[in-house]
PDB file of C-alpha atoms in Angstrom:
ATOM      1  CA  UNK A   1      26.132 116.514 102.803  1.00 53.00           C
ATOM      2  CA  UNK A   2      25.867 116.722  98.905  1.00 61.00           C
ATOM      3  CA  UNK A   3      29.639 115.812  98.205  1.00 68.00           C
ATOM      4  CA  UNK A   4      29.593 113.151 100.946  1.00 92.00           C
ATOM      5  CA  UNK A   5      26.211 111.552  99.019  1.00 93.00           C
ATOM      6  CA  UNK A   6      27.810 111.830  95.788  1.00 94.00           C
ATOM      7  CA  UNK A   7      30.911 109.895  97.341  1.00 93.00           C
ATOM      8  CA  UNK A   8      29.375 107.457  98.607  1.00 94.00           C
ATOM      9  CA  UNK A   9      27.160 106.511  94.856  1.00 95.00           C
ATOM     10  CA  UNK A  10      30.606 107.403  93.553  1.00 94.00           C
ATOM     11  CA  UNK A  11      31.825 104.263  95.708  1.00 93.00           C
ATOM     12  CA  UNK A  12      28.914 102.078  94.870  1.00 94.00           C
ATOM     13  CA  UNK A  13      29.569 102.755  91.241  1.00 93.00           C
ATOM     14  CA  UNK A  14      32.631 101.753  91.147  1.00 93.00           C
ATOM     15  CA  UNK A  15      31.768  98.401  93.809  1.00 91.00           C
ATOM     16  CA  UNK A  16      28.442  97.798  93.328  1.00 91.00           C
ATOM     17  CA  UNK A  17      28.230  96.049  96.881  1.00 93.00           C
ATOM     18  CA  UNK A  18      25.059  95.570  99.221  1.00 93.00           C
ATOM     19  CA  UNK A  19      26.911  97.584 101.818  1.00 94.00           C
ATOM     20  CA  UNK A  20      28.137 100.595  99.251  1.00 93.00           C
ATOM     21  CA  UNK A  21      24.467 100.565  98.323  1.00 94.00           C
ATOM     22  CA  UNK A  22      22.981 100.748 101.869  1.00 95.00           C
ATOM     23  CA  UNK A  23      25.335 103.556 102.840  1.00 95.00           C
ATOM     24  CA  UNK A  24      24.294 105.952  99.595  1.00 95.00           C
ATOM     25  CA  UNK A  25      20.980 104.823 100.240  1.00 96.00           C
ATOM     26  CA  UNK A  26      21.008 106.051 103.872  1.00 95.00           C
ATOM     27  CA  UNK A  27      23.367 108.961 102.851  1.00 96.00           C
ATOM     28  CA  UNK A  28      19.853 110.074  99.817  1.00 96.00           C
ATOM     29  CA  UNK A  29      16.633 109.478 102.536  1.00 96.00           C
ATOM     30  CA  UNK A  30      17.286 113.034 103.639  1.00 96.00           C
ATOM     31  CA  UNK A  31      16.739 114.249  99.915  1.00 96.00           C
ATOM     32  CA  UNK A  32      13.974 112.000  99.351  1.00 97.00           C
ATOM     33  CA  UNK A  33      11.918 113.514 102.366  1.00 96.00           C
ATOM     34  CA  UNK A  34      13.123 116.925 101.121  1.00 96.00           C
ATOM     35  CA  UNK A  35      10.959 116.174  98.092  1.00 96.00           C
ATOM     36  CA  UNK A  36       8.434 114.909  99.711  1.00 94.00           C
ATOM     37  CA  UNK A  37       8.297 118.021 102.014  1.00 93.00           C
ATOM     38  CA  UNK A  38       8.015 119.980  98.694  1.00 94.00           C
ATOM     39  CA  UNK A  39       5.015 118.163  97.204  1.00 91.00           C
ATOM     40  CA  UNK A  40       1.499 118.671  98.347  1.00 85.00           C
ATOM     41  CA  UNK A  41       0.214 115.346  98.893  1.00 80.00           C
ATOM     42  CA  UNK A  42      -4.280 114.949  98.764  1.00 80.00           C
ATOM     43  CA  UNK A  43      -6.328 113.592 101.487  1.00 79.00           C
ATOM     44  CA  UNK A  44      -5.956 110.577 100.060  1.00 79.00           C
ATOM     45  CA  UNK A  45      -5.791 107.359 102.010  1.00 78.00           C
ATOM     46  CA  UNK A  46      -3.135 105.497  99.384  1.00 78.00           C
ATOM     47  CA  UNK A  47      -1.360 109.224  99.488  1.00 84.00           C
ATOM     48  CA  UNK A  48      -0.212 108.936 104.051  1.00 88.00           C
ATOM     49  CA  UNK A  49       3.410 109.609 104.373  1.00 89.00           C
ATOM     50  CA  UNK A  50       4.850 106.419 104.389  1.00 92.00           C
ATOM     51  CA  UNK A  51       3.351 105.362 100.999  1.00 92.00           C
ATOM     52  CA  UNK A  52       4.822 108.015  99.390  1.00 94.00           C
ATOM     53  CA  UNK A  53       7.975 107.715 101.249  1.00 95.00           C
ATOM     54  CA  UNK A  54       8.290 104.126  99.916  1.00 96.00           C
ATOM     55  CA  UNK A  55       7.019 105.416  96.673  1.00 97.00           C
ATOM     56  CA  UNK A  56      10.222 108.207  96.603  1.00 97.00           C
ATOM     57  CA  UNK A  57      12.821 105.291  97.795  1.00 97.00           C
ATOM     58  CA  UNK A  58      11.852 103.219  94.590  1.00 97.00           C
ATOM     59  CA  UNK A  59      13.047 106.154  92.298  1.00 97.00           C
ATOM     60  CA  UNK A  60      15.827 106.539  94.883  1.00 97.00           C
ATOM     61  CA  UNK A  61      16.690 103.062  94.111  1.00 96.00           C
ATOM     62  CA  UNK A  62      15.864 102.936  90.570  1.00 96.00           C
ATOM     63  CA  UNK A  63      17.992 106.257  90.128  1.00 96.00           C
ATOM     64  CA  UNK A  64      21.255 104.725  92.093  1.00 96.00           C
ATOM     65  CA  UNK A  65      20.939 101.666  89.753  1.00 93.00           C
ATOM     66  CA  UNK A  66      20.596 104.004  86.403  1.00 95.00           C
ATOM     67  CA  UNK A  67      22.913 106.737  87.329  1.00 95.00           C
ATOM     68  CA  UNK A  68      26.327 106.787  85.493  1.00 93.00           C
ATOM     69  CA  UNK A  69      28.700 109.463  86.616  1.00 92.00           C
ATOM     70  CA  UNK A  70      30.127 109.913  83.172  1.00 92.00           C
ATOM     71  CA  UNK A  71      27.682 111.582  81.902  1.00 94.00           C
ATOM     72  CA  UNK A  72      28.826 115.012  84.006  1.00 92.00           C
ATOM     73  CA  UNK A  73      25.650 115.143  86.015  1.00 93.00           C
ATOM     74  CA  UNK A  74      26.240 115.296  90.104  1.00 95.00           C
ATOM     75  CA  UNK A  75      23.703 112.547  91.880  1.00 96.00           C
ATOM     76  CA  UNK A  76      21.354 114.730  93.553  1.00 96.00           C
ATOM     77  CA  UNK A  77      20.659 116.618  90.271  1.00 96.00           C
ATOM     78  CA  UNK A  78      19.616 113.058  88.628  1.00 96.00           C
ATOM     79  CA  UNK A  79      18.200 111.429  91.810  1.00 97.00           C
ATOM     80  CA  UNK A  80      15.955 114.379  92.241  1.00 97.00           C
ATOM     81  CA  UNK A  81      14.263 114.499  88.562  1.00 96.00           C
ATOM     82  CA  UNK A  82      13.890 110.590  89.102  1.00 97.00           C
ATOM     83  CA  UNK A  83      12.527 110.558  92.890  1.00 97.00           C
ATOM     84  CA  UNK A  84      10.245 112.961  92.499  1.00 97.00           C
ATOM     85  CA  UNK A  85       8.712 111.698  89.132  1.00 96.00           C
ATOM     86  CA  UNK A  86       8.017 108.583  90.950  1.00 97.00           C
ATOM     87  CA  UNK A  87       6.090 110.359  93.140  1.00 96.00           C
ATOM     88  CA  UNK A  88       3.947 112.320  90.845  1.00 93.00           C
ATOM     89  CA  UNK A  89       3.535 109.786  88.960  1.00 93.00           C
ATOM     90  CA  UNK A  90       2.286 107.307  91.722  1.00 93.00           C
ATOM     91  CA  UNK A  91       0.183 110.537  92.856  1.00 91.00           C
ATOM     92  CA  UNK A  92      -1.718 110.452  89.005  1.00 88.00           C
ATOM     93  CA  UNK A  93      -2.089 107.083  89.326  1.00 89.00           C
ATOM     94  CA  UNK A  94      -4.465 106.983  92.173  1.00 87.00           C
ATOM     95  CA  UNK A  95      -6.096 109.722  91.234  1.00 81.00           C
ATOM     96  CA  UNK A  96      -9.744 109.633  90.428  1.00 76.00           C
ATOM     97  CA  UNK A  97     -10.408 112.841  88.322  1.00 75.00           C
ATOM     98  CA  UNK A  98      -7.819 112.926  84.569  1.00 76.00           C
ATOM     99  CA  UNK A  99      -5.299 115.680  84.347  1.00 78.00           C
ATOM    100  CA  UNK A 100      -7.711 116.962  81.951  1.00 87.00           C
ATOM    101  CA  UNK A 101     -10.763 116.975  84.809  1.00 85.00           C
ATOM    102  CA  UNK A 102      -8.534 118.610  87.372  1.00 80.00           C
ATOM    103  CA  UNK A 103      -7.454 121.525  84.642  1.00 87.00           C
ATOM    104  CA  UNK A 104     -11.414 121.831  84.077  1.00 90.00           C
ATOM    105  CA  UNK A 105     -11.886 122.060  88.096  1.00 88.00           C
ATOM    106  CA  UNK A 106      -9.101 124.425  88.660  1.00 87.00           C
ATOM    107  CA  UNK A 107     -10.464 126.673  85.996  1.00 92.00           C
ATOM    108  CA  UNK A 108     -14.085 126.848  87.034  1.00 92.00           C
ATOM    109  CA  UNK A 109     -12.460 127.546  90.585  1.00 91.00           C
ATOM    110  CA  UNK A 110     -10.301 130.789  89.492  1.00 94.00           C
ATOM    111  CA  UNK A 111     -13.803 131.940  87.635  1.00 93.00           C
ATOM    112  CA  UNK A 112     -16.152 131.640  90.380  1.00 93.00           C
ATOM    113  CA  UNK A 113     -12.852 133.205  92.583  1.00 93.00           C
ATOM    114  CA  UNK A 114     -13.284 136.017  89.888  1.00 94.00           C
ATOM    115  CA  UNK A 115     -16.497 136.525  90.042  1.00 91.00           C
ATOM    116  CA  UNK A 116     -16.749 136.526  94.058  1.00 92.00           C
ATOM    117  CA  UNK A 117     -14.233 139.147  93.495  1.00 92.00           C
ATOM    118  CA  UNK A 118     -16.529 141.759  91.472  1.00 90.00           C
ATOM    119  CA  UNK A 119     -19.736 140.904  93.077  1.00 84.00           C
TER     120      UNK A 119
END
């Protein structure tokens, strides 16, 4: 699957047509749901599965625009760094609590863990 993706962006590179586009894009959805598979997603109603889907095909698409083969890199390498920083990304952004305020949480969790531990 991996060389057949990176022949077909390979192809739209060198193109640049609505149907070379359409066929790497179809050719990547697999790896974007891979990532999202890999992600733990909140109970959050803006986080369901198809947000985040569409979320992941925007860096799909944003990645097949920006990605230029002669820098040495294979596609799924780049697409992968890009897709799922959309995603995390979109996930801070409707987050309530500051990366900061979720450290602080996760902290005071462990300690009280600790402490359930020895008592």
């Amino acid at each position: 699957m991996t060389s057949d993706l990176q022949t077909l962006v390979d192809r739209h590179v060198a193109d640049r047509s609505p149907a070379s586009r359409e066929a790497a894009v179809l050719a990547a959805l697999p790896l974007v749901r891979s990532i999202l598979g890999k992600i733990s997603a909140p109970d959050h109603p803006l986080a369901s599965d198809e947000d985040l889907e569409s979320v992941g095909l925007t860096g799909l698409l944003e990645s097949l625009d920006a990605y230029d083969p002669s820098h040495g890199t294979r596609f799924t390498t780049y697409a992968y760094v890009r897709i799922r920083g959309a995603i995390v990304d979109y996930l801070r952004s409707i987050d309530v609590l500051s990366q900061k305020k979720r450290e602080q949480m996760w902290e005071a969790s462990q300690a009280a863990e600790r402490l359930r531990q020895r008592l």
